[in-house]
Coordinates of C-alpha atoms in Angstrom, one line a residue:
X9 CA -49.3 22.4 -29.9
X10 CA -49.0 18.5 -29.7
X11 CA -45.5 18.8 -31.2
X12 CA -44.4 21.0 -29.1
X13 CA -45.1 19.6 -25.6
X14 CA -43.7 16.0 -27.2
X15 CA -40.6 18.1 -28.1
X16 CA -40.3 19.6 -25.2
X17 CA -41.2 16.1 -23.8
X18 CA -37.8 14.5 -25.4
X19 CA -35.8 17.3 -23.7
X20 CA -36.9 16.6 -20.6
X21 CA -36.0 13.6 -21.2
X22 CA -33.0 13.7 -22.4
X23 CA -32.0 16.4 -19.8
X24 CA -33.5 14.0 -16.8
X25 CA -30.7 11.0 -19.0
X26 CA -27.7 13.8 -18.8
X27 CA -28.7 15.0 -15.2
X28 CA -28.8 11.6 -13.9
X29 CA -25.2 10.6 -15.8
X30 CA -23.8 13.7 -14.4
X31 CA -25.2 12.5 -10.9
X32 CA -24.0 8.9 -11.0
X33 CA -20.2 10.8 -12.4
X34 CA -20.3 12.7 -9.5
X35 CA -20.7 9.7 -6.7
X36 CA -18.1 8.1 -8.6
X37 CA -15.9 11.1 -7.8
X38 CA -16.7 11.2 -4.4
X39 CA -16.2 7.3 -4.3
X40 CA -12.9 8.0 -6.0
X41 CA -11.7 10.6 -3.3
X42 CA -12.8 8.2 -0.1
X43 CA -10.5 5.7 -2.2
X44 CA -8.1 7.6 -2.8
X45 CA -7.7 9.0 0.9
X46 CA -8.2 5.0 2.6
X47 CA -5.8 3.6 0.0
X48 CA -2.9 7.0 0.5
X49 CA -3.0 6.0 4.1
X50 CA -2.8 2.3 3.8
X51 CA 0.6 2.1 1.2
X52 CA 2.3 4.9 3.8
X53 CA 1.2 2.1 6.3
X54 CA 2.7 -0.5 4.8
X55 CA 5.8 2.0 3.9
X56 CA 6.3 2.2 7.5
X57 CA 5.4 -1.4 8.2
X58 CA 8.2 -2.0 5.6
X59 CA 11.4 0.0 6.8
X60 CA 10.7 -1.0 10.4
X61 CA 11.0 -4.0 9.8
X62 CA 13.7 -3.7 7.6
X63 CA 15.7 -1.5 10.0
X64 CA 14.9 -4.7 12.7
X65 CA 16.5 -7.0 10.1
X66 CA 19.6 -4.6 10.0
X67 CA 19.6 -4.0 14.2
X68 CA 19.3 -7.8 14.8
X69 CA 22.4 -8.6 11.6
X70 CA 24.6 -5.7 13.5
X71 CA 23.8 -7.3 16.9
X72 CA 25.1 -11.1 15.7
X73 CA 28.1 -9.7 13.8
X74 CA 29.3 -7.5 16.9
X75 CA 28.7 -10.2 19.3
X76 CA 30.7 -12.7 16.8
X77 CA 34.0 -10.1 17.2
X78 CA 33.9 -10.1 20.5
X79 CA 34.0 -13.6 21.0
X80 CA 36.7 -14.0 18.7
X81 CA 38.3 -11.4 20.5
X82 CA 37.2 -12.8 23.8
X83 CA 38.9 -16.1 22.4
X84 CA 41.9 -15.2 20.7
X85 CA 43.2 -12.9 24.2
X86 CA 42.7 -16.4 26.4
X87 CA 45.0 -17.7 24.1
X88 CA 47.4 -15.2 24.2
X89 CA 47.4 -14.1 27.5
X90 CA 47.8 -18.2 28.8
X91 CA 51.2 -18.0 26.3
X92 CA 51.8 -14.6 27.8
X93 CA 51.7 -16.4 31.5
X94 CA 53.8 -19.4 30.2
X95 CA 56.6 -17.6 28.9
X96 CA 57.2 -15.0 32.2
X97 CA 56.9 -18.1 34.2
X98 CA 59.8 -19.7 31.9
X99 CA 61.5 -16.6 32.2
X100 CA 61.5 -16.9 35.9
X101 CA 62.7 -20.3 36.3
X102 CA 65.5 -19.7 33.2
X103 CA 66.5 -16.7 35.5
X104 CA 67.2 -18.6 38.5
X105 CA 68.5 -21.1 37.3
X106 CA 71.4 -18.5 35.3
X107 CA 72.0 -16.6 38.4
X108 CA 72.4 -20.5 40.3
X109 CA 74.9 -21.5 37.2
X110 CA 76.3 -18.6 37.5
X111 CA 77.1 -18.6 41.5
X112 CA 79.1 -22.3 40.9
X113 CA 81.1 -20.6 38.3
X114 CA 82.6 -18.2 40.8
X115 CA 82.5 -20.7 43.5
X116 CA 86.2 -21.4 44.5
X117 CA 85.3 -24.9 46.7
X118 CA 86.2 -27.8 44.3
X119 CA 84.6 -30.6 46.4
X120 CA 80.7 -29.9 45.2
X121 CA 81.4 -28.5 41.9
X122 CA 81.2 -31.6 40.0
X123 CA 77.5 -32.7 41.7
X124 CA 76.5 -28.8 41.7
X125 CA 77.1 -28.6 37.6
X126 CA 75.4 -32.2 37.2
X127 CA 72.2 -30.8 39.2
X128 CA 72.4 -27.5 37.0
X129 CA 72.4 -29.1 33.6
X130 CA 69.8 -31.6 34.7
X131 CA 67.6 -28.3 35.6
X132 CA 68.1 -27.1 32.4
X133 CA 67.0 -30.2 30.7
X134 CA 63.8 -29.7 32.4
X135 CA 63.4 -26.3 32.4
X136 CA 59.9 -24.8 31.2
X137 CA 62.1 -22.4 28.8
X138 CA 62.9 -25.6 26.9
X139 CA 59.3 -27.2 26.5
X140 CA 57.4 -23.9 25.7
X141 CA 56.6 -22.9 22.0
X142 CA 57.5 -19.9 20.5
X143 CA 54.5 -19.5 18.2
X144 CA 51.6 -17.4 18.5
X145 CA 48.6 -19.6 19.5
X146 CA 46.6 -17.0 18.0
X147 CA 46.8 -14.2 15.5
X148 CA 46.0 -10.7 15.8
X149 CA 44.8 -10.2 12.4
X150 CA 40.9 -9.7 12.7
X151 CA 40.3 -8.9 9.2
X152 CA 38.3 -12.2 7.9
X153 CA 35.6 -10.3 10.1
X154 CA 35.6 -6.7 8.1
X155 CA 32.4 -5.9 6.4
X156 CA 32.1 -4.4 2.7
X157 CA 28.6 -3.1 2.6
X158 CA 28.8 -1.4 -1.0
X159 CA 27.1 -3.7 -2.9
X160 CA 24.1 -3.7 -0.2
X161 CA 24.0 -0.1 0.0
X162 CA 23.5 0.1 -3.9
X163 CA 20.8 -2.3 -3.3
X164 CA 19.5 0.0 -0.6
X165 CA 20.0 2.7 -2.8
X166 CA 17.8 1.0 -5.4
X167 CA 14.5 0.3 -3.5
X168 CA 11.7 1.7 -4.7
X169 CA 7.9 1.2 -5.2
X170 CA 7.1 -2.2 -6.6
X171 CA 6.4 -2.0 -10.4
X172 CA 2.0 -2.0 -10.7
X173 CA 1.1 -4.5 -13.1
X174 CA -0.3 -2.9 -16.7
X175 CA -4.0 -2.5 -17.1
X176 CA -5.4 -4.9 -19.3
X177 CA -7.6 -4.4 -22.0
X178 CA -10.6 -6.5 -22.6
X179 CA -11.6 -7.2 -26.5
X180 CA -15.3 -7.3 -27.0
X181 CA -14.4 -8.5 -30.5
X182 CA -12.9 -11.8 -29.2
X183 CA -15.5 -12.2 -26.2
X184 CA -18.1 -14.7 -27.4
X185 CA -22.1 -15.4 -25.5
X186 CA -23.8 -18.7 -26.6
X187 CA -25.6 -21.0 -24.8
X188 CA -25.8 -18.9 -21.6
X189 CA -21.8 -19.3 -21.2
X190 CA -19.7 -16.2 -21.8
X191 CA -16.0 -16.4 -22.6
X192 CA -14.5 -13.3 -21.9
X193 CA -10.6 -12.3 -23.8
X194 CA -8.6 -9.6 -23.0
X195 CA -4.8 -8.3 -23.6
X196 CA -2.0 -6.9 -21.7
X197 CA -0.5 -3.3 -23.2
X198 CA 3.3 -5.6 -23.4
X199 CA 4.2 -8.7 -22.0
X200 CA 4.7 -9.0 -18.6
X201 CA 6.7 -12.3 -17.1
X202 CA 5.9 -11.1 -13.9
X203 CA 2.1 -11.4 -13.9
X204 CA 1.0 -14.2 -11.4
X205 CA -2.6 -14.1 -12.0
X206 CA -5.8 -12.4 -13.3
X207 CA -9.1 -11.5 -11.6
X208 CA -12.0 -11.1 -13.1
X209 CA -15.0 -9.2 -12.1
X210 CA -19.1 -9.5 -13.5
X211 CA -22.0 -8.0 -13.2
X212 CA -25.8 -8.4 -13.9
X213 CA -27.1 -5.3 -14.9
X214 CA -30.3 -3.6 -17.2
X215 CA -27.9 -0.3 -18.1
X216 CA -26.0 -0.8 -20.9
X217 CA -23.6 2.4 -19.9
X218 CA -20.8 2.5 -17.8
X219 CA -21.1 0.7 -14.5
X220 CA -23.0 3.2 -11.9
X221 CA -23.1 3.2 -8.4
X222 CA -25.9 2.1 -7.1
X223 CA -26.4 -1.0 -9.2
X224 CA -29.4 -3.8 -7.9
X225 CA -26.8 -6.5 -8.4
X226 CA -22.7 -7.3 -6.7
X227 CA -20.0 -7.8 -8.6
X228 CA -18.8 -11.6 -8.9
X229 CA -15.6 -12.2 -8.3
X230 CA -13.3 -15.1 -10.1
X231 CA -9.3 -15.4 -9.3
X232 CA -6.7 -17.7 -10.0
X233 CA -6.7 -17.2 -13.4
X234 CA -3.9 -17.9 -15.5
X235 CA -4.7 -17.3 -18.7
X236 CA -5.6 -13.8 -20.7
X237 CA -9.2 -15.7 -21.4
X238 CA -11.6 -17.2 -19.0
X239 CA -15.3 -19.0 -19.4
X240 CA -18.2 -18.8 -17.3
X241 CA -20.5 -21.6 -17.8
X242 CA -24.0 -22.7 -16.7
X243 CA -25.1 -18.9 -16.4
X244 CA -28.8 -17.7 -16.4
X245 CA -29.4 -14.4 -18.3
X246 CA -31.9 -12.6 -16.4
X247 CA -31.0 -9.2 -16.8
X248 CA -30.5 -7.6 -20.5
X249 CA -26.4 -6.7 -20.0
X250 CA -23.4 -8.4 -17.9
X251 CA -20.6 -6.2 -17.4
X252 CA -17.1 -7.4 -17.2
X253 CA -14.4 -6.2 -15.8
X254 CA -10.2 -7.4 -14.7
X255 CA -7.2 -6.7 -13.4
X256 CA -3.4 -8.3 -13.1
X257 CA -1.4 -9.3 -10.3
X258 CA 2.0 -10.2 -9.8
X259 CA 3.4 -11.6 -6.2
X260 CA 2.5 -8.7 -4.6
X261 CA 0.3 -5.8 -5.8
X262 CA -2.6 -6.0 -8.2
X263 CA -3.2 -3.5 -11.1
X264 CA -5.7 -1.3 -11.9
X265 CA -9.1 -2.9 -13.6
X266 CA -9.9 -2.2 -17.3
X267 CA -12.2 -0.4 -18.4
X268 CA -15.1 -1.6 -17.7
X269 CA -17.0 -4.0 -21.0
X270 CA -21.4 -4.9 -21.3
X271 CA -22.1 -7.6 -23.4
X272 CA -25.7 -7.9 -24.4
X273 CA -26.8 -11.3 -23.3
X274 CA -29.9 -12.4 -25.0
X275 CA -32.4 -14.8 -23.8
X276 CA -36.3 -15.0 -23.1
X277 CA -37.0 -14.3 -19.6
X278 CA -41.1 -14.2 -17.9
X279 CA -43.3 -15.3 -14.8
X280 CA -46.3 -17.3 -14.7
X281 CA -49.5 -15.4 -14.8
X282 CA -50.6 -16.5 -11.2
X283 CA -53.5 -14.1 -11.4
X284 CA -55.2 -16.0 -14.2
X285 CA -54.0 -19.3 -13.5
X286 CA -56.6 -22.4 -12.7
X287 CA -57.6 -22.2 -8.4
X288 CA -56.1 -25.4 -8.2
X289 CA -52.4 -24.5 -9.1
X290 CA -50.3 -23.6 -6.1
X291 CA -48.0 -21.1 -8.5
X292 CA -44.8 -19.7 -6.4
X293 CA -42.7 -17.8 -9.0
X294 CA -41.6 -20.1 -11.9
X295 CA -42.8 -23.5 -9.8
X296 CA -46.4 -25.1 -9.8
X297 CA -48.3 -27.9 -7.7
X298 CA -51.4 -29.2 -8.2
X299 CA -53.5 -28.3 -5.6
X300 CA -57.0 -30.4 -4.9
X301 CA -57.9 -28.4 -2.3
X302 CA -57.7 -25.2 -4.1
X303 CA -55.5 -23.4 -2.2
X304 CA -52.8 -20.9 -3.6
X305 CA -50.0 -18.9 -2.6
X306 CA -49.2 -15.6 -4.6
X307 CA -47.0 -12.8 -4.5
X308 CA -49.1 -10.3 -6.7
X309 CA -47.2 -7.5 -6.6
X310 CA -43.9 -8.6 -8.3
X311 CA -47.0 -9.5 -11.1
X312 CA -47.6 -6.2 -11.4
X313 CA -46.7 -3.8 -14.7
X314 CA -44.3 -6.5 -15.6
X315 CA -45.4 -6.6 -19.8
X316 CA -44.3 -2.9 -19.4
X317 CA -40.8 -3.5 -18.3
X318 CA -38.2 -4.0 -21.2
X319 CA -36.7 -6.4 -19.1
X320 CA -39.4 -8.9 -19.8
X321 CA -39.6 -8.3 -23.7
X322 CA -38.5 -10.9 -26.1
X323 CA -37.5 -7.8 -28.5
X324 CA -34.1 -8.0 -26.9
X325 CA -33.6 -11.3 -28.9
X326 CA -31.0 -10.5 -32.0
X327 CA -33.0 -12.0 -34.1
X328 CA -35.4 -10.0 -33.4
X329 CA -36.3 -6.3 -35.1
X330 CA -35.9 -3.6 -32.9
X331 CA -39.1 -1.5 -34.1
X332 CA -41.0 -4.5 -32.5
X333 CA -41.9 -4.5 -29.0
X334 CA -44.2 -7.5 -26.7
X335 CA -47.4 -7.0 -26.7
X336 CA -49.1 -6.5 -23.2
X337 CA -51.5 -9.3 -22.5
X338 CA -54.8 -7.9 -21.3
X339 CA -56.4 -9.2 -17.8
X340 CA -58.5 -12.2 -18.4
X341 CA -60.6 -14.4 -16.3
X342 CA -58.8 -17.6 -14.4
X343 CA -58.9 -20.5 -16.3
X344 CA -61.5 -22.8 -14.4
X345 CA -62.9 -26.2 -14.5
X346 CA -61.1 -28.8 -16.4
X347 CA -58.7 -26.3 -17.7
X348 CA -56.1 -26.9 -15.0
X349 CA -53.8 -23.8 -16.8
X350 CA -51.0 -21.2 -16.6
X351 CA -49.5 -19.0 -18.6
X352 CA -46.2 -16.7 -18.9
X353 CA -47.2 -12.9 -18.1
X354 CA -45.1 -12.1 -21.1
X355 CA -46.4 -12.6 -24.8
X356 CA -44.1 -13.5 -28.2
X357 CA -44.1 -11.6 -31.2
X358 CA -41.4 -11.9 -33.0
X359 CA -37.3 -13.6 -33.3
X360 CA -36.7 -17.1 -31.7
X361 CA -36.8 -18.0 -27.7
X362 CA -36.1 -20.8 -25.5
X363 CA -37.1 -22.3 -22.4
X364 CA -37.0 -25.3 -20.3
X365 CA -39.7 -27.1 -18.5
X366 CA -39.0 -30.1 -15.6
X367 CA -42.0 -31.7 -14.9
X368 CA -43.0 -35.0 -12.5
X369 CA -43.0 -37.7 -14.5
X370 CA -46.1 -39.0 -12.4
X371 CA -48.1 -36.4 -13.1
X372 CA -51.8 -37.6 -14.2
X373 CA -51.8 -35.2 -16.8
X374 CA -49.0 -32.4 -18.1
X375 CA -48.7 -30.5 -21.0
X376 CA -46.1 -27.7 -22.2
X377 CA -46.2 -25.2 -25.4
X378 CA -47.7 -22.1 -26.8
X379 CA -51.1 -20.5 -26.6
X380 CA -52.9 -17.1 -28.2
X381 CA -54.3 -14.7 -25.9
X382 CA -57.8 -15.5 -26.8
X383 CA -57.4 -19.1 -25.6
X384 CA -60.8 -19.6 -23.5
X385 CA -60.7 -20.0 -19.8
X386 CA -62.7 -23.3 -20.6
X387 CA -60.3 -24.3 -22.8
X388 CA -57.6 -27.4 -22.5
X389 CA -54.6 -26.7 -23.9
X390 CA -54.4 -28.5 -27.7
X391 CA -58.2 -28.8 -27.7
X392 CA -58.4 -25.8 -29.5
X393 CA -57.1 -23.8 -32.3
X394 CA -56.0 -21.5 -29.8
X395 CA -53.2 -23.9 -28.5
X396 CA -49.9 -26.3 -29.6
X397 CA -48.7 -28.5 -27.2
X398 CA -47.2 -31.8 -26.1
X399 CA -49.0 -33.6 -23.6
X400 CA -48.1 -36.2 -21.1
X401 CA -50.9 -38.9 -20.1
X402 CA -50.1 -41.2 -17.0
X403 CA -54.4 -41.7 -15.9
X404 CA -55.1 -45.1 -17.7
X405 CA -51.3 -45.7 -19.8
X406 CA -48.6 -43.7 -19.7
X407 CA -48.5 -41.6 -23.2
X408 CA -46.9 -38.3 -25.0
X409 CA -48.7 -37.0 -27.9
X410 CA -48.6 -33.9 -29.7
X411 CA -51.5 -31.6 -29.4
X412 CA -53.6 -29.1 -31.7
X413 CA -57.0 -28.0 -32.6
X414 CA -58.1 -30.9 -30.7
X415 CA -56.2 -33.8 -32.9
X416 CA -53.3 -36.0 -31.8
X417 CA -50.7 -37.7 -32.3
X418 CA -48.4 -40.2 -30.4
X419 CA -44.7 -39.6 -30.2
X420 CA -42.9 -42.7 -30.2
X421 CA -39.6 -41.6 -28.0
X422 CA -38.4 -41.9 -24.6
X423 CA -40.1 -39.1 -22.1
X424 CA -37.5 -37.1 -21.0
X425 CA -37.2 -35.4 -17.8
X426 CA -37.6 -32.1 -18.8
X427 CA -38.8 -30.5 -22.4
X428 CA -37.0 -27.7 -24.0
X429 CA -39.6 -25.4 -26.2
X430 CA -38.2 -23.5 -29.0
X431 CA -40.4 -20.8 -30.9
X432 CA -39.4 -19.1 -34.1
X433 CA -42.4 -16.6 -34.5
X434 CA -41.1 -15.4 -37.7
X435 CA -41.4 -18.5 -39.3
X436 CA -44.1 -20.5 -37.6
X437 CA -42.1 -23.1 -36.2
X438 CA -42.8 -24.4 -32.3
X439 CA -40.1 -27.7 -31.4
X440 CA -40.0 -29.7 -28.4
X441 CA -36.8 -30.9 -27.5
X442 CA -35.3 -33.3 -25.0
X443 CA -33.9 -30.5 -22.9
X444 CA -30.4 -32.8 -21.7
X445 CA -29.3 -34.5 -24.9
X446 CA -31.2 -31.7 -27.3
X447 CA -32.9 -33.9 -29.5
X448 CA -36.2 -33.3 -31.3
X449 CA -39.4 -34.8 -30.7
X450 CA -41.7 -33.0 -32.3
X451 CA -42.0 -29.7 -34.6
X452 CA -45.0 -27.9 -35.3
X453 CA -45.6 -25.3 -38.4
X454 CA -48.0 -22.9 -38.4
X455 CA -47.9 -19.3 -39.2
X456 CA -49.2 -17.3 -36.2
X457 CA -51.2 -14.6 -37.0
X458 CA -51.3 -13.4 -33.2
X459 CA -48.8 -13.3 -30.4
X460 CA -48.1 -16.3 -28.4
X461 CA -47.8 -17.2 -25.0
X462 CA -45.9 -19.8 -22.8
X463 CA -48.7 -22.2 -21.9
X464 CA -48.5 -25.0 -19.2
X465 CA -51.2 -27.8 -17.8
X466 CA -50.6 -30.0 -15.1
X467 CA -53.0 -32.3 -13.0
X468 CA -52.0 -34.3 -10.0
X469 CA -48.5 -33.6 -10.2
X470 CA -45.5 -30.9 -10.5
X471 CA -43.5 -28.8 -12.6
X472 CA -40.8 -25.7 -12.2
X473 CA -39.8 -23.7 -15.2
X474 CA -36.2 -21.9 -16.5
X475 CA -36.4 -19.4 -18.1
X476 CA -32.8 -16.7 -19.3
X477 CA -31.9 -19.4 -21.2
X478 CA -30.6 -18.5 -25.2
X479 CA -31.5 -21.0 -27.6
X480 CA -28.7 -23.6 -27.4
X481 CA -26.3 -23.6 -30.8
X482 CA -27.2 -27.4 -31.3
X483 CA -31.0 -26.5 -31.4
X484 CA -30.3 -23.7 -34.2
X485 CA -27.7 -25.9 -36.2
X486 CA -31.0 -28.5 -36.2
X487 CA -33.5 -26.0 -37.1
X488 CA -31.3 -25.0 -40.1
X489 CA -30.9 -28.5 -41.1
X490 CA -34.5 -29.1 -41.3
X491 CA -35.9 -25.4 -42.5
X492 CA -35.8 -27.0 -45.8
X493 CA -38.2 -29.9 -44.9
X494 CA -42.2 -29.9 -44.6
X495 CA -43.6 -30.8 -41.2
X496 CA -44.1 -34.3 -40.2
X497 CA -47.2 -33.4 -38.4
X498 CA -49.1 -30.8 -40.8
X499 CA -52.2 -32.4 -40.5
X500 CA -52.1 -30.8 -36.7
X501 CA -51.2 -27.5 -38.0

């Protein structure tokens, strides 16, 4: 009977899995459609928009050219009807003064014809007949201002939609995630010359499907780029999957968005336990404040079921098997008197994680590393077996030492800023690193025979804590360089 209802438990399971894909495939459809219908409407739009404006370029061209014929025509009649004018007043004169010449001719009285003939042919000499030019001021050929569209109207001819740019194709083979930057690569189906720029889209996300439609987080946009490759730096990984997508554009129309690519991105992420933290902590979210007056501010309910939630498991870790899961810390008592203490609400049990700790260097007391579940609520962190830690002493001198089972030692190096824990459960190795330059200063190995927790102290003074952070390359390139070499400090193991 029990294997039957947990059969018929994984095919309601798997039948709830398909029903909801089949759901989020349908909203995409309908998404698809009210696309398709707002985008349809805005392309005949801009068709519109286009030949209007084009037929206003033509109207305005045909306007200027007309009026420029009839003010050559305008122009060229002045001229030829001033010559017109000239010549029928030459005509006139040239008249008169024949019919005059003539009338001497016949004239039969001797005594005047000498002076008349003398008057005549000084006339003549000054006759407008004599001074006007027989040339055309202007032509009558008009055809320097014929038109010979052809070669246009081809061009006319030839309009069409403007050529979408391919869709590229992202190549999760090429794409690299380290050190919480992600360098995405993708390819174009052939080479286009006419591709301006890319845009590329991401995504925080906990599916590691296809993109769905209600999704908790926006997609990020990031254009300009000009090359088939682009690298986002400086990221924090606090979701299990980012999901990449991009598109080409030339001058004017972008392309369609490939298919959408996750890439797993692995990293450590919690929350301080403010529930079981010391009264004098003011813990909001990843940030603590000593507190003398005991006073505390706590959002409890984003506490709540979170070692239940794959999102905060370590097992994401590659490193990491995939049969193992975190192990969900029991409720416990505050930590109380001395014991000014916090810890992560999410325990380690296997692979390798990383996080970084800034902390006020004037704190009287701070301290940073790992504890067991069982550590007491009395107990100080490195005072007991239960606990590996680096501890910063400002109450008499300033000191660092490292911290366990309630034996020291002093670090002799600079006290950085902020501290960068690395864990390797599998192999029993806790480092503390300078978390800006990445350089060790201190390494504890152990073999842990429980789970582990993030464990932080503080007294008088301050500290915030980043967590989605992968352990940085240089950190593993340093813990392979020394995984052949005994611990410098096994007498606090």
């Amino acid at each position: 009977m029990g294997d039957q209802k947990e059969s018929l438990r994984k095919i309601t399971h798997t039948l709830a899995m398909k029903n909801e894909e089949i759901s989020n495939f349908a909203c995409t459809l309908k998404q698809s459609l009210d696309n398709l219908e707002a985008n349809s409407n805005k392309v005949q739009e801009d068709l519109e928009s286009e030949f209007t404006s084009l037929h206003s370029v033509l109207d305005e061209m045909k306007e200027n050219m007309l009026t420029r014929i009839k003010q050559e025509r305008a122009g060229r009649t002045y001229e030829l009807q001033s010559q017109l004018s000239a010549c029928s007043k030459a005509l006139e004169s040239s008249e008169e003064l024949l019919e005059l010449a003539n009338q001497t001719l016949c004239s039969s009285e001797t005594d005047g014809f000498t002076q008349a003939a003398k008057d005549i042919k000084d006339s003549v000499t000054m006759a407008p007949a004599f001074r006007l030019s027989l040339k055309a001021k202007a032509s009558d050929n008009m055809s320097h201002l014929m038109v010979d569209f052809s070669q246009e109207r081809e061009m006319l001819q030839g309009l069409k939609f403007l050529p979408v740019p391919a869709t590229p194709e992202i190549q999760v083979s090429e794409c690299q995630v380290c050190d919480n930057t992600v360098t995405v690569v993708w390819t174009l189906p052939e080479p286009d010359s006419k591709i301006d720029h890319y845009i590329l889209e991401h995504r925080r996300t906990n599916h590691e499907g296809p993109p769905r439609i209600r999704e908790d987080y926006p997609w990020m946009v990031v254009e300009g780029i000009r090359e088939m490759e682009h690298t986002i730096t400086g990221q924090r990984f606090d979701t299990r999957y980012l999901t990449f997508r991009v598109r080409a554009c030339n001058k004017a129309v972008a392309g369609d968005f490939s298919e959408p690519v996750t890439l797993e991105t692995h990293a450590f992420n919690f929350k301080l336990d403010s529930s079981s933290s010391h009264q004098n902590l003011k813990v909001e979210d990843l940030s603590v404040e000593w507190d003398s007056s005991g006073g505390k501010i706590q959002d409890i309910r984003k506490e709540k079921n979170r070692t239940n939630s794959p999102m905060h498991s370590p097992a994401r870790s590659a490193l990491m098997s995939p049969k193992r899961a975190p192990t969900a810390r029991p409720g416990r008592d505050r930590f109380t008197a001395e014991s000014y203490t916090v810890l992560a609400d999410t325990m380690i049990d296997a692979g390798q994680q990383y996080w970084e700790v800034r902390f006020d260097k004037e704190s009287k007391a701070f301290a940073v590393g790992v504890a067991l579940r069982s550590l007491g609520r009395f107990d100080q962190l490195g005072k007991s077996g239960a606990s590996w830690c680096i501890h910063l002493n400002n109450w008499l001198q300033q000191s660092l030492t490292a911290k366990h089972n309630n034996k020291a030692r002093t670090l002799d190096c600079p006290i950085p800023n902020s501290i960068g824990v690395y864990v390797n459960y599998d192999e029993g190795v806790l480092s503390f690193y300078n978390a800006k330059t990445k350089q060790l200063m201190h390494t504890f190995k152990t073999k842990f025979q429980q789970p582990v927790i993030p464990a932080f102290m503080v007294w008088n003074g301050s500290f915030s804590v980043v967590t989605g952070l992968q352990v940085p390359s240089m950190v593993q390139s340093g813990q392979r360089k020394n995984s052949g070499t005994s611990s410098s400090n096994a007498s606090l193991t």
